[in-house]
Amino acid sequence: MLTAGKRLAVFSIREGKGGSIWVRAGSAFVNKDGSLNVLLDVLPLDGKLHVREAAEKRDAAAAGSRYAGESGLDSMPVGGHS
């Protein structure tokens, strides 16, 4: 249920050779009137986003999460100048 102050996670789901890969795209917050504020860190290539209740990072890690943003992949260097 969406209640004011609830934190949500925003994902872009990509289909890979081994199945679906969930990439954390940002966060969303429920306002008092039930509307959402969505804060994106990345834009999806296919224009689709998936929003769900945010889980605690320690719970996702303990469950062997495939969420790229919660498995430590977000801290890996992507390229550019060092």
XYZ file of N, CA, C and O in Angstrom:
328
model
N 0.836 -1.174 0.000
C 0.000 0.000 0.000
C 0.886 1.244 0.000
O 1.883 1.306 0.704
N 0.513 2.217 -0.788
C 1.289 3.457 -0.857
C 0.782 4.435 0.198
O -0.341 4.915 0.117
N 1.635 4.701 1.178
C 1.293 5.661 2.219
C 2.328 6.766 2.218
O 3.481 6.568 1.819
N 1.927 7.938 2.669
C 2.817 9.105 2.681
C 4.113 8.781 3.415
O 4.103 8.155 4.468
N 5.216 9.206 2.832
C 6.522 8.995 3.433
C 7.173 7.679 3.059
O 8.337 7.459 3.363
N 6.443 6.788 2.392
C 7.008 5.486 2.015
C 8.089 5.671 0.955
O 7.948 6.463 0.041
N 9.180 4.949 1.121
C 10.297 4.985 0.180
C 10.144 3.822 -0.788
O 9.877 2.687 -0.393
N 10.320 4.113 -2.067
C 10.197 3.102 -3.109
C 11.496 3.019 -3.904
O 12.253 3.990 -3.963
N 11.746 1.882 -4.496
C 12.920 1.690 -5.345
C 12.466 1.660 -6.799
O 11.414 1.121 -7.118
N 13.266 2.262 -7.676
C 12.963 2.307 -9.100
C 14.039 1.498 -9.830
O 15.229 1.695 -9.605
N 13.603 0.571 -10.692
C 14.515 -0.311 -11.404
C 14.254 -0.278 -12.904
O 13.132 -0.048 -13.348
N 15.299 -0.552 -13.653
C 15.191 -0.848 -15.077
C 15.524 -2.330 -15.184
O 16.575 -2.770 -14.710
N 14.640 -3.122 -15.780
C 14.844 -4.563 -15.868
C 15.277 -4.903 -17.285
O 14.572 -4.635 -18.248
N 16.471 -5.460 -17.388
C 17.037 -5.826 -18.687
C 17.070 -7.343 -18.799
O 17.387 -8.028 -17.826
N 16.739 -7.849 -19.966
C 16.808 -9.287 -20.202
C 18.208 -9.643 -20.678
O 18.701 -9.072 -21.654
N 18.846 -10.553 -19.971
C 20.184 -10.994 -20.333
C 20.187 -12.464 -20.689
O 19.145 -13.127 -20.667
N 21.348 -13.004 -20.999
C 21.469 -14.414 -21.367
C 21.071 -15.337 -20.224
O 20.513 -16.393 -20.447
N 21.370 -14.921 -18.992
C 21.067 -15.753 -17.831
C 19.749 -15.422 -17.165
O 19.433 -15.944 -16.105
N 18.959 -14.544 -17.741
C 17.687 -14.145 -17.148
C 17.601 -12.642 -17.009
O 18.333 -11.903 -17.666
N 16.726 -12.196 -16.146
C 16.509 -10.768 -15.936
C 17.586 -10.169 -15.040
O 17.990 -10.785 -14.058
N 18.016 -8.966 -15.384
C 18.979 -8.223 -14.571
C 18.297 -6.937 -14.133
O 17.847 -6.161 -14.964
N 18.204 -6.738 -12.833
C 17.554 -5.555 -12.271
C 18.625 -4.511 -11.975
O 19.524 -4.742 -11.172
N 18.521 -3.360 -12.621
C 19.467 -2.269 -12.419
C 18.754 -1.158 -11.658
O 17.720 -0.666 -12.096
N 19.305 -0.780 -10.525
C 18.702 0.280 -9.719
C 18.807 1.595 -10.477
O 19.896 2.049 -10.803
N 17.656 2.205 -10.786
C 17.621 3.429 -11.578
C 17.397 4.661 -10.712
O 17.626 5.778 -11.157
N 16.938 4.493 -9.471
C 16.695 5.632 -8.597
C 15.755 5.277 -7.457
O 15.593 4.109 -7.109
N 15.111 6.305 -6.926
C 14.194 6.152 -5.800
C 12.934 6.956 -6.047
O 12.924 7.870 -6.874
N 11.887 6.618 -5.315
C 10.639 7.372 -5.381
C 10.093 7.505 -3.962
O 10.386 6.677 -3.097
N 9.326 8.559 -3.747
C 8.744 8.824 -2.435
C 7.279 9.173 -2.605
O 6.912 9.904 -3.528
N 6.450 8.654 -1.701
C 5.013 8.915 -1.755
C 4.717 10.200 -0.995
O 5.144 10.382 0.151
N 3.966 11.108 -1.629
C 3.562 12.372 -1.011
C 2.282 12.191 -0.216
O 1.604 11.162 -0.321
N 1.919 13.190 0.563
C 0.709 13.144 1.391
C -0.548 12.908 0.573
O -1.476 12.265 1.027
N -0.576 13.432 -0.657
C -1.773 13.284 -1.494
C -1.753 12.000 -2.328
O -2.607 11.784 -3.175
N -0.770 11.118 -2.107
C -0.687 9.857 -2.821
C 0.099 9.925 -4.116
O 0.336 8.904 -4.755
N 0.527 11.115 -4.520
C 1.342 11.250 -5.727
C 2.776 10.819 -5.418
O 3.137 10.603 -4.262
N 3.589 10.683 -6.455
C 4.966 10.225 -6.291
C 5.968 11.266 -6.765
O 5.731 11.944 -7.766
N 7.077 11.360 -6.077
C 8.258 12.070 -6.560
C 9.245 10.985 -6.947
O 9.564 10.110 -6.140
N 9.726 11.015 -8.193
C 10.662 10.015 -8.680
C 11.991 10.697 -8.964
O 12.047 11.678 -9.700
N 13.053 10.173 -8.363
C 14.400 10.711 -8.520
C 15.236 9.666 -9.237
O 15.520 8.602 -8.685
N 15.600 9.935 -10.498
C 16.342 8.966 -11.294
C 17.833 9.284 -11.324
O 18.220 10.436 -11.475
N 18.641 8.240 -11.203
C 20.091 8.349 -11.334
C 20.520 7.974 -12.745
O 21.582 8.380 -13.205
N 19.714 7.178 -13.416
C 19.978 6.738 -14.789
C 18.668 6.725 -15.559
O 17.592 6.738 -14.964
N 18.763 6.682 -16.872
C 17.581 6.561 -17.712
C 17.580 5.185 -18.368
O 18.618 4.712 -18.824
N 16.423 4.538 -18.434
C 16.364 3.211 -19.043
C 16.495 3.292 -20.564
O 15.991 4.234 -21.185
N 17.151 2.327 -21.169
C 17.309 2.302 -22.618
C 15.990 2.044 -23.333
O 15.757 2.548 -24.420
N 15.115 1.254 -22.713
C 13.854 0.901 -23.366
C 12.675 1.776 -22.922
O 11.560 1.566 -23.358
N 12.934 2.751 -22.042
C 11.874 3.653 -21.600
C 10.962 3.082 -20.526
O 10.005 3.721 -20.127
N 11.248 1.891 -20.027
C 10.406 1.242 -19.019
C 11.078 1.281 -17.654
O 12.278 1.043 -17.537
N 10.282 1.559 -16.638
C 10.757 1.545 -15.257
C 9.831 0.687 -14.413
O 8.628 0.603 -14.686
N 10.372 0.082 -13.388
C 9.610 -0.746 -12.457
C 9.773 -0.123 -11.071
O 10.903 0.104 -10.627
N 8.666 0.147 -10.385
C 8.704 0.761 -9.058
C 8.120 -0.227 -8.055
O 7.040 -0.787 -8.275
N 8.846 -0.427 -6.953
C 8.353 -1.308 -5.894
C 8.837 -0.808 -4.545
O 9.713 0.039 -4.476
N 8.250 -1.342 -3.473
C 8.671 -0.939 -2.134
C 10.148 -1.245 -1.961
O 10.626 -2.299 -2.366
N 10.863 -0.310 -1.388
C 12.301 -0.480 -1.181
C 12.539 -1.465 -0.050
O 11.879 -1.422 0.988
N 13.496 -2.359 -0.257
C 13.902 -3.308 0.770
C 15.161 -2.780 1.432
O 15.914 -2.012 0.836
N 15.383 -3.198 2.642
C 16.619 -2.828 3.321
C 17.783 -3.494 2.608
O 17.690 -4.641 2.188
N 18.900 -2.793 2.446
C 20.053 -3.342 1.742
C 20.559 -4.625 2.383
O 20.902 -5.566 1.713
N 20.591 -4.681 3.697
C 21.113 -5.883 4.347
C 20.208 -7.080 4.105
O 20.663 -8.195 4.006
N 18.882 -6.872 3.987
C 17.967 -7.963 3.695
C 18.172 -8.475 2.280
O 18.168 -9.669 2.034
N 18.365 -7.580 1.318
C 18.563 -7.973 -0.074
C 19.885 -8.707 -0.240
O 19.968 -9.699 -0.956
N 20.933 -8.251 0.434
C 22.242 -8.893 0.324
C 22.200 -10.290 0.934
O 22.780 -11.234 0.398
N 21.511 -10.441 2.038
C 21.411 -11.740 2.697
C 20.628 -12.730 1.856
O 20.859 -13.931 1.908
N 19.701 -12.227 1.050
C 18.871 -13.096 0.223
C 19.518 -13.383 -1.129
O 18.915 -14.022 -1.983
N 20.738 -12.909 -1.362
C 21.401 -13.134 -2.634
C 20.758 -12.334 -3.750
O 20.491 -12.834 -4.831
N 20.507 -11.078 -3.501
C 19.817 -10.203 -4.449
C 20.510 -10.121 -5.792
O 21.716 -10.113 -5.873
N 19.710 -10.026 -6.863
C 20.246 -9.792 -8.203
C 20.102 -8.340 -8.570
O 20.261 -7.972 -9.716
N 19.774 -7.485 -7.614
C 19.653 -6.055 -7.878
C 21.045 -5.485 -8.029
O 21.823 -5.489 -7.093
N 21.369 -4.983 -9.204
C 22.723 -4.488 -9.464
C 23.119 -3.387 -8.500
O 24.234 -3.342 -8.034
N 22.214 -2.497 -8.175
C 22.535 -1.388 -7.294
C 22.729 -1.799 -5.860
O 23.229 -1.037 -5.049
N 22.327 -3.013 -5.498
C 22.429 -3.445 -4.111
C 23.433 -4.570 -3.928
O 23.590 -5.078 -2.859
N 24.126 -4.955 -4.996
C 25.075 -6.055 -4.870
C 26.516 -5.578 -4.917
O 27.416 -6.374 -5.034
N 26.725 -4.271 -4.872
C 28.064 -3.726 -4.892
C 28.523 -3.315 -6.279
O 29.587 -2.763 -6.443
N 27.742 -3.590 -7.309
C 28.145 -3.245 -8.660
C 28.166 -1.748 -8.898
O 28.881 -1.275 -9.767
N 27.387 -0.996 -8.132
C 27.350 0.443 -8.334
C 28.652 1.116 -7.916
O 28.917 2.240 -8.288
N 29.500 0.424 -7.170
C 30.756 1.027 -6.754
C 31.913 0.644 -7.675
O 33.030 1.070 -7.461
N 31.653 -0.170 -8.703
C 32.702 -0.577 -9.621
C 32.954 0.530 -10.631
O 32.018 1.187 -11.089
N 34.207 0.780 -11.006
C 34.486 1.808 -12.010
C 33.912 1.417 -13.364
O 33.964 0.261 -13.753
N 33.364 2.391 -14.077
C 32.743 2.135 -15.349
C 33.630 2.598 -16.490
O 33.554 2.105 -17.587
N 34.478 3.529 -16.271
C 35.357 4.027 -17.319
C 35.625 5.504 -17.101
O 35.308 6.049 -16.056
N 36.189 6.129 -18.108
C 36.494 7.544 -17.978
C 37.929 7.754 -17.544
O 38.739 6.840 -17.564
N 38.205 8.935 -17.112
C 39.574 9.290 -16.730
C 39.789 9.017 -15.256
O 38.919 9.187 -14.435
N 40.989 8.599 -14.900
C 41.292 8.331 -13.503
C 42.100 9.437 -12.881
O 42.663 10.247 -13.500
